[in-house]
Amino acid sequence: MAHDAFTPDKLRNAYQHVWFVVARSQDIDTPQKAQLLDQKLVVFRDSSGAARVTDRRCIHRGGNLGDGKVIADNIECPYHGWQFSGQDGHCKVIPSLAEGGRIPPKAAVRSYPVIERFEHVWTCLGDPVFDLPNPPEIEDLDLEWRAAEPIHAECGFMAATENFRDMAHFPFVHEPSMGAVDPVIGDLHVERDGREVRASYFYNQVQDSEFSDVGDAWMHYHSYAPGMATILYDFGPDIGKRYLVDFPSPVSYEKCIIFWAVATDRDFRGGTVDEILEIETMVFNEDTPILEGLDPKEVPLAGQAFEVSAPADIYTLNYRRATQHAVQTITAARSAQPVTNGRIAEPAQRTP
């Protein structure tokens, strides 16, 4: 597929049809301001307990609904008190109207679909082309979740997603938390199926490292392009499993909010979920300044920058192919054209 299919404008159009996180579930008892792909939103919970997402701008005189309050199932504008249904966006109340007065039929804000999963609120600005993933590797686990503090980062969300499952940066970025990690990445086998990418990496315990003080672990990576990546840590039957999910959300092309969460299985003996959250927070905080120093700030899918890769980048390269596949699938679905995979459908290759 030609580079011009992946320009910032075309990616933005495609990503209108992808689920992204806009808030943590625990935060929306009061209205929360959000921005997704340059669209200003408000996220709140109505009287039924349902999470709702609507446009933030009141269509009366531009009041900020994010500064409003929830009245039953409506979000009330703080400027003139107009109330809009969180379910369909229609205006339900105009206080200045006399009794029996007619609400203008165009008095509505746009509302968006919502799914709550992984302790977060997800929405999609257009018609979603892909379902929100339910990773099969955790179906049989009894997980206790913690949603992390979101990280506002001056970089693109694809760059943040790549960083999450890049093993070669561990010894250089994460020396404070991970210790003296061996920089050599061995023969890493990566599998790609459409927009999904998987790999398993054996992480040897590093002495005097808080990150791996529990012991050796298999790190099973599973990504869903363009913006969800997971790691299932398996420490063996004596210790058990824990889970890490990362879903950066595009505020704009060069800015994102890194939403993420941790979970421990019921039988995990390597620490409490809160202790795991504290350790992983150290790791994420080490990544942020590196991400904000990237040039360009987003993955150059349109060839905006020259890059050279090494065998250790095989997961990154397959993530980019998966992202290209996802964009192509969205474009085809929106234009009712058959998908032509071309080069991006090539199977993942084993490193030499």
Short mmCIF file of C-alpha atoms in Angstrom, two decimals, residues 126-247:
data_model
loop_
_atom_site.label_atom_id
_atom_site.label_comp_id
_atom_site.label_asym_id
_atom_site.label_seq_id
_atom_site.Cartn_x
_atom_site.Cartn_y
_atom_site.Cartn_z
CA GLY A 126 -17.67 6.68 13.90
CA ASP A 127 -19.06 3.26 13.13
CA PRO A 128 -16.54 0.78 14.60
CA VAL A 129 -15.01 -1.57 12.04
CA PHE A 130 -13.42 -3.84 14.67
CA ASP A 131 -14.86 -5.24 17.87
CA LEU A 132 -13.18 -4.19 21.10
CA PRO A 133 -10.83 -7.10 21.91
CA ASN A 134 -11.46 -9.68 24.58
CA PRO A 135 -7.99 -11.29 24.75
CA PRO A 136 -8.41 -15.08 24.89
CA GLU A 137 -5.33 -15.59 27.06
CA ILE A 138 -7.14 -14.16 30.10
CA GLU A 139 -10.55 -15.80 29.62
CA ASP A 140 -9.86 -18.41 32.30
CA LEU A 141 -8.14 -16.05 34.75
CA ASP A 142 -9.84 -14.51 37.78
CA LEU A 143 -8.24 -11.08 37.64
CA GLU A 144 -8.17 -8.25 40.16
CA TRP A 145 -7.71 -4.98 38.26
CA ARG A 146 -6.18 -1.59 38.95
CA ALA A 147 -6.45 1.30 36.50
CA ALA A 148 -3.27 3.36 36.50
CA GLU A 149 -3.00 7.12 36.57
CA PRO A 150 -3.22 8.25 32.90
CA ILE A 151 -0.04 9.71 31.42
CA HIS A 152 -0.28 12.77 29.17
CA ALA A 153 2.51 12.47 26.62
CA GLU A 154 3.77 14.75 23.86
CA CYS A 155 3.99 11.97 21.28
CA GLY A 156 1.73 10.04 18.95
CA PHE A 157 -0.25 7.10 20.28
CA MET A 158 1.33 4.66 17.80
CA ALA A 159 4.79 5.63 19.07
CA ALA A 160 3.61 4.96 22.62
CA THR A 161 2.19 1.59 21.57
CA GLU A 162 5.47 0.60 19.90
CA ASN A 163 7.41 1.54 23.00
CA PHE A 164 5.29 -0.72 25.19
CA ARG A 165 6.38 -3.92 23.47
CA ASP A 166 9.94 -2.99 22.51
CA MET A 167 12.36 -5.23 24.42
CA ALA A 168 15.61 -3.67 23.17
CA HIS A 169 15.17 -0.46 25.16
CA PHE A 170 15.02 -2.16 28.57
CA PRO A 171 18.71 -1.82 29.57
CA PHE A 172 18.93 1.81 28.44
CA VAL A 173 15.63 3.36 29.53
CA HIS A 174 14.76 1.10 32.47
CA GLU A 175 18.07 0.62 34.26
CA PRO A 176 16.68 2.26 37.42
CA SER A 177 13.69 -0.11 37.64
CA MET A 178 14.88 -3.22 35.78
CA GLY A 179 18.59 -3.19 36.55
CA ALA A 180 21.37 -4.48 34.32
CA VAL A 181 19.29 -6.22 31.65
CA ASP A 182 21.22 -8.09 28.95
CA PRO A 183 20.94 -5.91 25.82
CA VAL A 184 21.14 -8.85 23.42
CA ILE A 185 17.77 -9.93 22.04
CA GLY A 186 17.88 -13.54 20.96
CA ASP A 187 15.95 -15.27 18.21
CA LEU A 188 12.49 -13.80 18.73
CA HIS A 189 9.61 -15.50 16.97
CA VAL A 190 6.77 -13.16 16.08
CA GLU A 191 3.40 -14.18 14.64
CA ARG A 192 0.99 -11.82 12.92
CA ASP A 193 -2.61 -12.50 11.94
CA GLY A 194 -4.22 -9.45 10.39
CA ARG A 195 -4.08 -6.70 12.98
CA GLU A 196 -2.97 -9.00 15.81
CA VAL A 197 0.69 -9.60 16.69
CA ARG A 198 2.03 -12.10 19.22
CA ALA A 199 5.43 -12.99 20.62
CA SER A 200 6.80 -14.67 23.73
CA TYR A 201 9.97 -13.46 25.44
CA PHE A 202 11.71 -15.16 28.36
CA TYR A 203 12.75 -12.51 30.85
CA ASN A 204 15.57 -13.63 33.10
CA GLN A 205 15.57 -12.35 36.65
CA VAL A 206 18.04 -9.50 37.18
CA GLN A 207 19.75 -9.37 40.54
CA ASP A 208 18.96 -6.37 42.76
CA SER A 209 16.06 -5.38 40.50
CA GLU A 210 12.72 -4.58 42.07
CA PHE A 211 11.03 -5.24 38.73
CA SER A 212 12.06 -8.90 38.60
CA ASP A 213 12.62 -9.73 42.27
CA VAL A 214 9.88 -12.38 42.01
CA GLY A 215 11.90 -14.44 39.52
CA ASP A 216 12.13 -15.40 35.84
CA ALA A 217 9.02 -15.04 33.71
CA TRP A 218 7.64 -15.65 30.27
CA MET A 219 6.33 -12.38 28.87
CA HIS A 220 3.58 -13.22 26.38
CA TYR A 221 2.94 -10.18 24.18
CA HIS A 222 -0.33 -9.73 22.30
CA SER A 223 -1.10 -6.54 20.38
CA TYR A 224 -4.17 -5.37 18.51
CA ALA A 225 -3.27 -2.64 16.04
CA PRO A 226 -3.49 0.25 16.03
CA GLY A 227 -3.49 0.96 19.74
CA MET A 228 -3.82 -1.87 22.25
CA ALA A 229 -0.97 -3.95 23.62
CA THR A 230 -0.88 -6.52 26.42
CA ILE A 231 1.62 -8.63 28.34
CA LEU A 232 0.73 -11.76 30.25
CA TYR A 233 3.52 -12.47 32.75
CA ASP A 234 3.78 -16.18 33.60
CA PHE A 235 6.10 -16.90 36.54
CA GLY A 236 5.29 -20.61 36.61
CA PRO A 237 2.87 -22.62 38.77
CA ASP A 238 4.48 -21.68 42.09
CA ILE A 239 3.99 -17.95 41.60
CA GLY A 240 1.29 -17.57 38.95
CA LYS A 241 0.34 -14.91 36.42
CA ARG A 242 -0.21 -11.21 36.21
CA TYR A 243 -1.36 -8.99 33.36
CA LEU A 244 -0.50 -5.59 31.93
CA VAL A 245 -2.54 -3.72 29.32
CA ASP A 246 -1.64 -0.52 27.51
CA PHE A 247 -4.04 1.46 25.33
#
